[in-house]
């Protein structure tokens, strides 16, 4: 495992720490995490994607998570934590990683702090995507994801060139079952109830940076990259 800060010294790939993308559903965390993880050559860990993978494979975890996800509620902390702990213990996470959709509750954040302290001897950097609530519904109802590569589009603001097909690999663009309006309302409520308190938690630790998530995706990427460069 590299020492803390080693990855930050030269033009070496890697973040050298955990970077958390925090914000409500539809804030652009997934779109930005995909791009930035690729730029830095670090893993993009989306707990939502991990659960969707378990659901599609029909694992025991997937069977437990499926009905909870369909209601737009949060999966219990113990299930999320054991999945994440296993994932970040793998060697590809040694130079840092981007967490998208985790942590989402105070107990998850506290446990993550313990793990990071042990593993990296650092606190995470938290990028908080600030987006107007009215914009979130439009982004979520319009979101479509490539069934092959996971590329994210939006039928209103970020459409593919050929409707229903991914620009990159021609894969079918599908709508997530929890991106229906009635489920979205519950997901946004769960965010306010259980995840919003993490903004204060991390702000008090002095590790949180706000980013304007209302800008165009490329402009948001630029702001996040600048922030990461500053914080190296
Ligand atoms: P996402 O793709 O991040 O919007 O996550 C989709 C769904 O997966 C959420 O609505 C939750 O049901 C579940 N989920 C993802 N991450 C977490 C987490 N950190 N804690 C609890 N549930 C989660």
CSV table of N, CA and C in Angstrom, one decimal, residues 111-229:
chain,number,residue,atom,x,y,z
A,111,UNK,N,-18.5,4.6,10.1
A,111,UNK,CA,-17.8,3.4,9.8
A,111,UNK,C,-16.7,3.6,8.7
A,112,UNK,N,-17.1,4.4,7.7
A,112,UNK,CA,-16.2,4.7,6.6
A,112,UNK,C,-15.0,5.5,7.2
A,113,UNK,N,-15.2,6.4,8.1
A,113,UNK,CA,-14.1,7.2,8.7
A,113,UNK,C,-13.1,6.2,9.4
A,114,UNK,N,-13.6,5.2,10.1
A,114,UNK,CA,-12.8,4.3,10.8
A,114,UNK,C,-11.9,3.5,9.7
A,115,UNK,N,-12.6,3.0,8.7
A,115,UNK,CA,-11.9,2.3,7.7
A,115,UNK,C,-10.8,3.1,7.0
A,116,UNK,N,-11.1,4.4,6.7
A,116,UNK,CA,-10.2,5.2,6.0
A,116,UNK,C,-9.0,5.6,6.9
A,117,UNK,N,-9.3,5.8,8.1
A,117,UNK,CA,-8.2,6.1,9.1
A,117,UNK,C,-7.2,5.0,9.1
A,118,UNK,N,-7.7,3.8,9.1
A,118,UNK,CA,-6.9,2.6,9.2
A,118,UNK,C,-6.1,2.4,7.9
A,119,UNK,N,-6.8,2.6,6.8
A,119,UNK,CA,-6.2,2.2,5.5
A,119,UNK,C,-5.3,3.3,4.9
A,120,UNK,N,-5.8,4.6,5.0
A,120,UNK,CA,-5.1,5.7,4.3
A,120,UNK,C,-4.5,6.7,5.3
A,121,UNK,N,-4.9,6.6,6.6
A,121,UNK,CA,-4.5,7.6,7.6
A,121,UNK,C,-4.9,9.0,7.2
A,122,UNK,N,-6.0,9.1,6.5
A,122,UNK,CA,-6.5,10.4,6.0
A,122,UNK,C,-8.0,10.4,6.2
A,123,UNK,N,-8.5,11.7,6.1
A,123,UNK,CA,-10.0,11.8,6.0
A,123,UNK,C,-10.3,11.8,4.5
A,124,UNK,N,-11.6,11.6,4.2
A,124,UNK,CA,-11.9,11.7,2.8
A,124,UNK,C,-12.0,13.1,2.3
A,125,UNK,N,-12.1,13.3,1.0
A,125,UNK,CA,-12.5,14.6,0.5
A,125,UNK,C,-13.9,14.5,0.0
A,126,UNK,N,-14.8,15.4,0.4
A,126,UNK,CA,-16.2,15.3,0.1
A,126,UNK,C,-16.6,16.4,-0.9
A,127,UNK,N,-17.0,16.0,-2.1
A,127,UNK,CA,-17.5,16.9,-3.1
A,127,UNK,C,-19.0,16.9,-3.0
A,128,UNK,N,-19.6,18.0,-2.6
A,128,UNK,CA,-21.0,18.1,-2.4
A,128,UNK,C,-21.7,18.8,-3.7
A,129,UNK,N,-22.5,18.1,-4.4
A,129,UNK,CA,-23.1,18.7,-5.6
A,129,UNK,C,-24.4,19.4,-5.2
A,130,UNK,N,-24.4,20.7,-5.4
A,130,UNK,CA,-25.6,21.5,-5.1
A,130,UNK,C,-26.4,21.7,-6.3
A,131,UNK,N,-27.7,21.2,-6.2
A,131,UNK,CA,-28.6,21.3,-7.4
A,131,UNK,C,-30.0,21.7,-6.9
A,132,UNK,N,-30.6,22.6,-7.6
A,132,UNK,CA,-31.9,23.1,-7.3
A,132,UNK,C,-32.9,21.9,-7.3
A,133,UNK,N,-33.8,21.8,-6.3
A,133,UNK,CA,-34.7,20.6,-6.2
A,133,UNK,C,-35.6,20.5,-7.5
A,134,UNK,N,-36.0,21.6,-8.0
A,134,UNK,CA,-36.9,21.5,-9.2
A,134,UNK,C,-36.2,20.8,-10.4
A,135,UNK,N,-34.9,20.9,-10.4
A,135,UNK,CA,-34.1,20.4,-11.5
A,135,UNK,C,-33.9,18.8,-11.3
A,136,UNK,N,-34.0,18.4,-10.1
A,136,UNK,CA,-33.7,17.0,-9.8
A,136,UNK,C,-34.8,16.1,-10.5
A,137,UNK,N,-36.1,16.4,-10.4
A,137,UNK,CA,-37.1,15.6,-10.9
A,137,UNK,C,-37.0,15.5,-12.4
A,138,UNK,N,-36.6,16.6,-13.1
A,138,UNK,CA,-36.4,16.6,-14.6
A,138,UNK,C,-35.2,15.7,-14.9
A,139,UNK,N,-34.2,15.8,-14.1
A,139,UNK,CA,-33.0,14.9,-14.5
A,139,UNK,C,-33.3,13.5,-14.3
A,140,UNK,N,-34.1,13.2,-13.2
A,140,UNK,CA,-34.3,11.7,-12.9
A,140,UNK,C,-35.3,11.1,-13.8
A,141,UNK,N,-36.4,11.9,-14.1
A,141,UNK,CA,-37.4,11.3,-15.0
A,141,UNK,C,-36.8,11.2,-16.5
A,142,UNK,N,-35.9,12.1,-16.8
A,142,UNK,CA,-35.3,12.0,-18.2
A,142,UNK,C,-34.1,11.1,-18.3
A,143,UNK,N,-33.6,10.6,-17.2
A,143,UNK,CA,-32.4,9.8,-17.3
A,143,UNK,C,-32.6,8.4,-18.0
A,144,UNK,N,-31.6,8.1,-18.8
A,144,UNK,CA,-31.6,6.8,-19.5
A,144,UNK,C,-30.1,6.3,-19.4
A,145,UNK,N,-30.0,5.0,-19.2
A,145,UNK,CA,-28.7,4.4,-19.1
A,145,UNK,C,-28.4,3.3,-20.1
A,146,UNK,N,-27.2,3.3,-20.6
A,146,UNK,CA,-26.9,2.3,-21.6
A,146,UNK,C,-26.8,0.9,-21.0
A,147,UNK,N,-27.6,-0.1,-21.6
A,147,UNK,CA,-27.6,-1.4,-21.0
A,147,UNK,C,-26.3,-2.1,-21.1
A,148,UNK,N,-25.4,-1.7,-22.0
A,148,UNK,CA,-24.1,-2.3,-22.2
A,148,UNK,C,-23.0,-1.7,-21.3
A,149,UNK,N,-22.7,-0.4,-21.6
A,149,UNK,CA,-21.6,0.2,-20.9
A,149,UNK,C,-21.9,1.1,-19.7
A,150,UNK,N,-23.2,1.4,-19.5
A,150,UNK,CA,-23.6,2.2,-18.3
A,150,UNK,C,-23.5,3.7,-18.6
A,151,UNK,N,-23.3,4.1,-19.8
A,151,UNK,CA,-23.2,5.5,-20.2
A,151,UNK,C,-24.6,6.2,-19.8
A,152,UNK,N,-24.5,7.4,-19.3
A,152,UNK,CA,-25.7,8.1,-18.8
A,152,UNK,C,-26.1,9.2,-19.7
A,153,UNK,N,-27.4,9.2,-20.1
A,153,UNK,CA,-28.0,10.3,-21.0
A,153,UNK,C,-29.2,10.9,-20.3
A,154,UNK,N,-29.7,12.0,-20.9
A,154,UNK,CA,-30.9,12.6,-20.4
A,154,UNK,C,-31.7,13.0,-21.6
A,155,UNK,N,-33.0,12.5,-21.7
A,155,UNK,CA,-33.8,12.7,-22.9
A,155,UNK,C,-34.0,14.2,-23.1
A,156,UNK,N,-34.0,15.0,-22.1
A,156,UNK,CA,-34.2,16.5,-22.2
A,156,UNK,C,-33.0,17.2,-22.5
A,157,UNK,N,-31.9,17.0,-21.6
A,157,UNK,CA,-30.8,17.9,-21.6
A,157,UNK,C,-29.5,17.2,-22.3
A,158,UNK,N,-29.5,15.9,-22.4
A,158,UNK,CA,-28.2,15.3,-22.8
A,158,UNK,C,-28.6,14.1,-23.6
A,159,UNK,N,-29.4,14.3,-24.8
A,159,UNK,CA,-29.9,13.1,-25.5
A,159,UNK,C,-28.8,12.4,-26.3
A,160,UNK,N,-29.0,11.2,-26.6
A,160,UNK,CA,-28.1,10.5,-27.5
A,160,UNK,C,-28.4,10.9,-28.9
A,161,UNK,N,-27.5,10.7,-29.9
A,161,UNK,CA,-27.7,11.1,-31.2
A,161,UNK,C,-28.9,10.4,-31.9
A,162,UNK,N,-28.9,9.0,-31.7
A,162,UNK,CA,-30.0,8.2,-32.1
A,162,UNK,C,-30.9,7.9,-30.9
A,163,UNK,N,-32.2,8.3,-30.9
A,163,UNK,CA,-33.0,8.1,-29.7
A,163,UNK,C,-33.0,6.6,-29.3
A,164,UNK,N,-32.8,6.4,-28.0
A,164,UNK,CA,-32.9,5.0,-27.5
A,164,UNK,C,-31.6,4.2,-27.7
A,165,UNK,N,-30.6,4.8,-28.3
A,165,UNK,CA,-29.3,4.0,-28.5
A,165,UNK,C,-28.1,4.8,-28.0
A,166,UNK,N,-27.2,4.1,-27.4
A,166,UNK,CA,-26.0,4.7,-26.9
A,166,UNK,C,-25.0,5.2,-28.0
A,167,UNK,N,-24.5,6.4,-27.9
A,167,UNK,CA,-23.6,6.9,-28.9
A,167,UNK,C,-22.3,6.1,-29.0
A,168,UNK,N,-21.9,5.6,-27.8
A,168,UNK,CA,-20.6,4.9,-27.7
A,168,UNK,C,-20.6,3.5,-28.3
A,169,UNK,N,-21.6,2.7,-27.9
A,169,UNK,CA,-21.6,1.3,-28.3
A,169,UNK,C,-22.9,0.8,-28.9
A,170,UNK,N,-23.9,1.8,-29.1
A,170,UNK,CA,-25.2,1.4,-29.7
A,170,UNK,C,-26.1,0.6,-28.8
A,171,UNK,N,-25.7,0.4,-27.5
A,171,UNK,CA,-26.5,-0.3,-26.6
A,171,UNK,C,-27.9,0.3,-26.4
A,172,UNK,N,-28.8,-0.5,-25.9
A,172,UNK,CA,-30.2,0.0,-25.7
A,172,UNK,C,-30.1,0.9,-24.5
A,173,UNK,N,-30.8,2.1,-24.6
A,173,UNK,CA,-30.9,3.0,-23.4
A,173,UNK,C,-32.2,2.7,-22.6
A,174,UNK,N,-31.9,2.3,-21.3
A,174,UNK,CA,-33.1,1.9,-20.5
A,174,UNK,C,-33.3,2.9,-19.4
A,175,UNK,N,-34.6,2.9,-18.9
A,175,UNK,CA,-34.9,3.7,-17.7
A,175,UNK,C,-34.9,2.8,-16.5
A,176,UNK,N,-34.2,3.3,-15.4
A,176,UNK,CA,-34.1,2.6,-14.2
A,176,UNK,C,-35.5,2.5,-13.6
A,177,UNK,N,-35.9,1.3,-13.0
A,177,UNK,CA,-37.3,1.2,-12.5
A,177,UNK,C,-37.5,2.2,-11.4
A,178,UNK,N,-36.5,2.6,-10.7
A,178,UNK,CA,-36.7,3.6,-9.6
A,178,UNK,C,-36.7,5.0,-10.1
A,179,UNK,N,-36.6,5.2,-11.4
A,179,UNK,CA,-36.7,6.6,-11.9
A,179,UNK,C,-38.1,6.9,-12.4
A,180,UNK,N,-39.1,6.2,-11.8
A,180,UNK,CA,-40.5,6.6,-12.0
A,180,UNK,C,-40.9,7.6,-10.9
A,181,UNK,N,-41.8,8.5,-11.3
A,181,UNK,CA,-42.1,9.7,-10.5
A,181,UNK,C,-42.4,9.3,-9.0
A,182,UNK,N,-43.3,8.3,-8.8
A,182,UNK,CA,-43.7,8.0,-7.4
A,182,UNK,C,-42.5,7.5,-6.6
A,183,UNK,N,-41.6,6.8,-7.2
A,183,UNK,CA,-40.4,6.3,-6.5
A,183,UNK,C,-39.4,7.4,-6.2
A,184,UNK,N,-39.3,8.3,-7.2
A,184,UNK,CA,-38.4,9.4,-7.1
A,184,UNK,C,-38.7,10.2,-5.9
A,185,UNK,N,-40.0,10.4,-5.6
A,185,UNK,CA,-40.4,11.3,-4.5
A,185,UNK,C,-39.9,10.6,-3.2
A,186,UNK,N,-40.0,9.3,-3.1
A,186,UNK,CA,-39.5,8.6,-1.9
A,186,UNK,C,-38.0,8.7,-1.8
A,187,UNK,N,-37.3,8.6,-2.9
A,187,UNK,CA,-35.9,8.6,-2.9
A,187,UNK,C,-35.4,10.0,-2.4
A,188,UNK,N,-36.1,11.1,-2.9
A,188,UNK,CA,-35.7,12.4,-2.5
A,188,UNK,C,-36.0,12.6,-1.0
A,189,UNK,N,-37.1,12.1,-0.6
A,189,UNK,CA,-37.5,12.2,0.9
A,189,UNK,C,-36.4,11.4,1.7
A,190,UNK,N,-36.0,10.2,1.2
A,190,UNK,CA,-35.0,9.5,2.0
A,190,UNK,C,-33.7,10.3,2.0
A,191,UNK,N,-33.4,11.0,1.0
A,191,UNK,CA,-32.2,11.8,1.0
A,191,UNK,C,-32.3,12.9,2.1
A,192,UNK,N,-33.4,13.6,2.1
A,192,UNK,CA,-33.6,14.7,3.1
A,192,UNK,C,-33.5,14.1,4.5
A,193,UNK,N,-34.1,13.0,4.7
A,193,UNK,CA,-34.2,12.4,6.1
A,193,UNK,C,-32.9,11.8,6.5
A,194,UNK,N,-32.3,11.0,5.7
A,194,UNK,CA,-31.1,10.2,6.1
A,194,UNK,C,-29.8,10.7,5.6
A,195,UNK,N,-29.7,11.3,4.5
A,195,UNK,CA,-28.4,11.7,3.9
A,195,UNK,C,-28.0,13.1,4.1
A,196,UNK,N,-29.0,14.0,4.0
A,196,UNK,CA,-28.7,15.4,4.1
A,196,UNK,C,-27.8,15.8,5.4
A,197,UNK,N,-28.1,15.1,6.5
A,197,UNK,CA,-27.3,15.4,7.7
A,197,UNK,C,-25.8,15.2,7.5
A,198,UNK,N,-25.4,14.4,6.5
A,198,UNK,CA,-24.0,14.2,6.3
A,198,UNK,C,-23.3,15.5,5.8
A,199,UNK,N,-24.1,16.4,5.2
A,199,UNK,CA,-23.5,17.6,4.7
A,199,UNK,C,-22.9,18.4,5.9
A,200,UNK,N,-23.6,18.4,7.0
A,200,UNK,CA,-23.1,19.1,8.2
A,200,UNK,C,-22.0,18.3,8.9
A,201,UNK,N,-22.2,17.0,8.9
A,201,UNK,CA,-21.2,16.1,9.5
A,201,UNK,C,-19.8,16.4,8.8
A,202,UNK,N,-19.8,16.4,7.5
A,202,UNK,CA,-18.5,16.6,6.8
A,202,UNK,C,-18.1,18.1,6.8
A,203,UNK,N,-19.0,19.0,6.8
A,203,UNK,CA,-18.6,20.4,6.9
A,203,UNK,C,-17.9,20.7,8.2
A,204,UNK,N,-18.5,20.1,9.3
A,204,UNK,CA,-17.8,20.3,10.6
A,204,UNK,C,-16.4,19.8,10.6
A,205,UNK,N,-16.2,18.7,9.9
A,205,UNK,CA,-14.8,18.1,9.8
A,205,UNK,C,-13.9,18.9,8.9
A,206,UNK,N,-14.5,19.9,8.2
A,206,UNK,CA,-13.6,20.7,7.3
A,206,UNK,C,-13.2,20.0,6.0
A,207,UNK,N,-13.9,19.0,5.6
A,207,UNK,CA,-13.5,18.2,4.4
A,207,UNK,C,-14.5,18.4,3.2
A,208,UNK,N,-15.5,19.2,3.4
A,208,UNK,CA,-16.5,19.3,2.4
A,208,UNK,C,-16.4,20.5,1.5
A,209,UNK,N,-16.5,20.3,0.2
A,209,UNK,CA,-16.4,21.4,-0.8
A,209,UNK,C,-17.7,21.4,-1.6
A,210,UNK,N,-18.3,22.5,-1.7
A,210,UNK,CA,-19.5,22.6,-2.5
A,210,UNK,C,-19.2,22.8,-4.0
A,211,UNK,N,-19.9,22.2,-4.9
A,211,UNK,CA,-19.7,22.4,-6.3
A,211,UNK,C,-21.1,22.7,-6.9
A,212,UNK,N,-21.2,23.7,-7.8
A,212,UNK,CA,-22.4,24.0,-8.4
A,212,UNK,C,-22.8,22.9,-9.4
A,213,UNK,N,-23.7,22.1,-9.1
A,213,UNK,CA,-24.1,21.0,-9.9
A,213,UNK,C,-25.2,21.4,-11.0
A,214,UNK,N,-25.5,22.7,-11.1
A,214,UNK,CA,-26.5,23.1,-12.0
A,214,UNK,C,-25.9,23.4,-13.4
A,215,UNK,N,-24.6,23.5,-13.4
A,215,UNK,CA,-23.9,23.9,-14.7
A,215,UNK,C,-23.9,22.7,-15.6
A,216,UNK,N,-23.5,22.9,-16.9
A,216,UNK,CA,-23.5,21.8,-17.9
A,216,UNK,C,-22.5,20.8,-17.4
A,217,UNK,N,-22.7,19.5,-17.8
A,217,UNK,CA,-21.8,18.4,-17.3
A,217,UNK,C,-20.3,18.7,-17.4
A,218,UNK,N,-19.9,19.2,-18.6
A,218,UNK,CA,-18.5,19.5,-18.8
A,218,UNK,C,-17.9,20.5,-17.9
A,219,UNK,N,-18.8,21.5,-17.6
A,219,UNK,CA,-18.3,22.6,-16.7
A,219,UNK,C,-18.2,22.1,-15.3
A,220,UNK,N,-19.1,21.2,-14.9
A,220,UNK,CA,-19.1,20.6,-13.6
A,220,UNK,C,-17.8,19.8,-13.4
A,221,UNK,N,-17.5,19.0,-14.5
A,221,UNK,CA,-16.3,18.2,-14.5
A,221,UNK,C,-15.1,19.0,-14.3
A,222,UNK,N,-15.0,20.2,-15.0
A,222,UNK,CA,-13.9,21.1,-14.8
A,222,UNK,C,-13.8,21.6,-13.4
A,223,UNK,N,-14.9,22.0,-12.8
A,223,UNK,CA,-14.8,22.5,-11.4
A,223,UNK,C,-14.3,21.4,-10.5
A,224,UNK,N,-14.8,20.1,-10.7
A,224,UNK,CA,-14.4,19.1,-9.8
A,224,UNK,C,-12.9,18.8,-10.0
A,225,UNK,N,-12.4,18.7,-11.2
A,225,UNK,CA,-11.0,18.5,-11.5
A,225,UNK,C,-10.1,19.5,-10.8
A,226,UNK,N,-10.6,20.8,-10.9
A,226,UNK,CA,-9.8,21.9,-10.3
A,226,UNK,C,-9.7,21.7,-8.8
A,227,UNK,N,-10.8,21.3,-8.3
A,227,UNK,CA,-10.9,21.1,-6.8
A,227,UNK,C,-9.9,20.0,-6.4
A,228,UNK,N,-10.0,18.9,-7.1
A,228,UNK,CA,-9.1,17.8,-6.8
A,228,UNK,C,-7.6,18.1,-6.9
A,229,UNK,N,-7.3,18.9,-7.9
A,229,UNK,CA,-5.9,19.4,-8.2
A,229,UNK,C,-5.5,20.2,-7.0
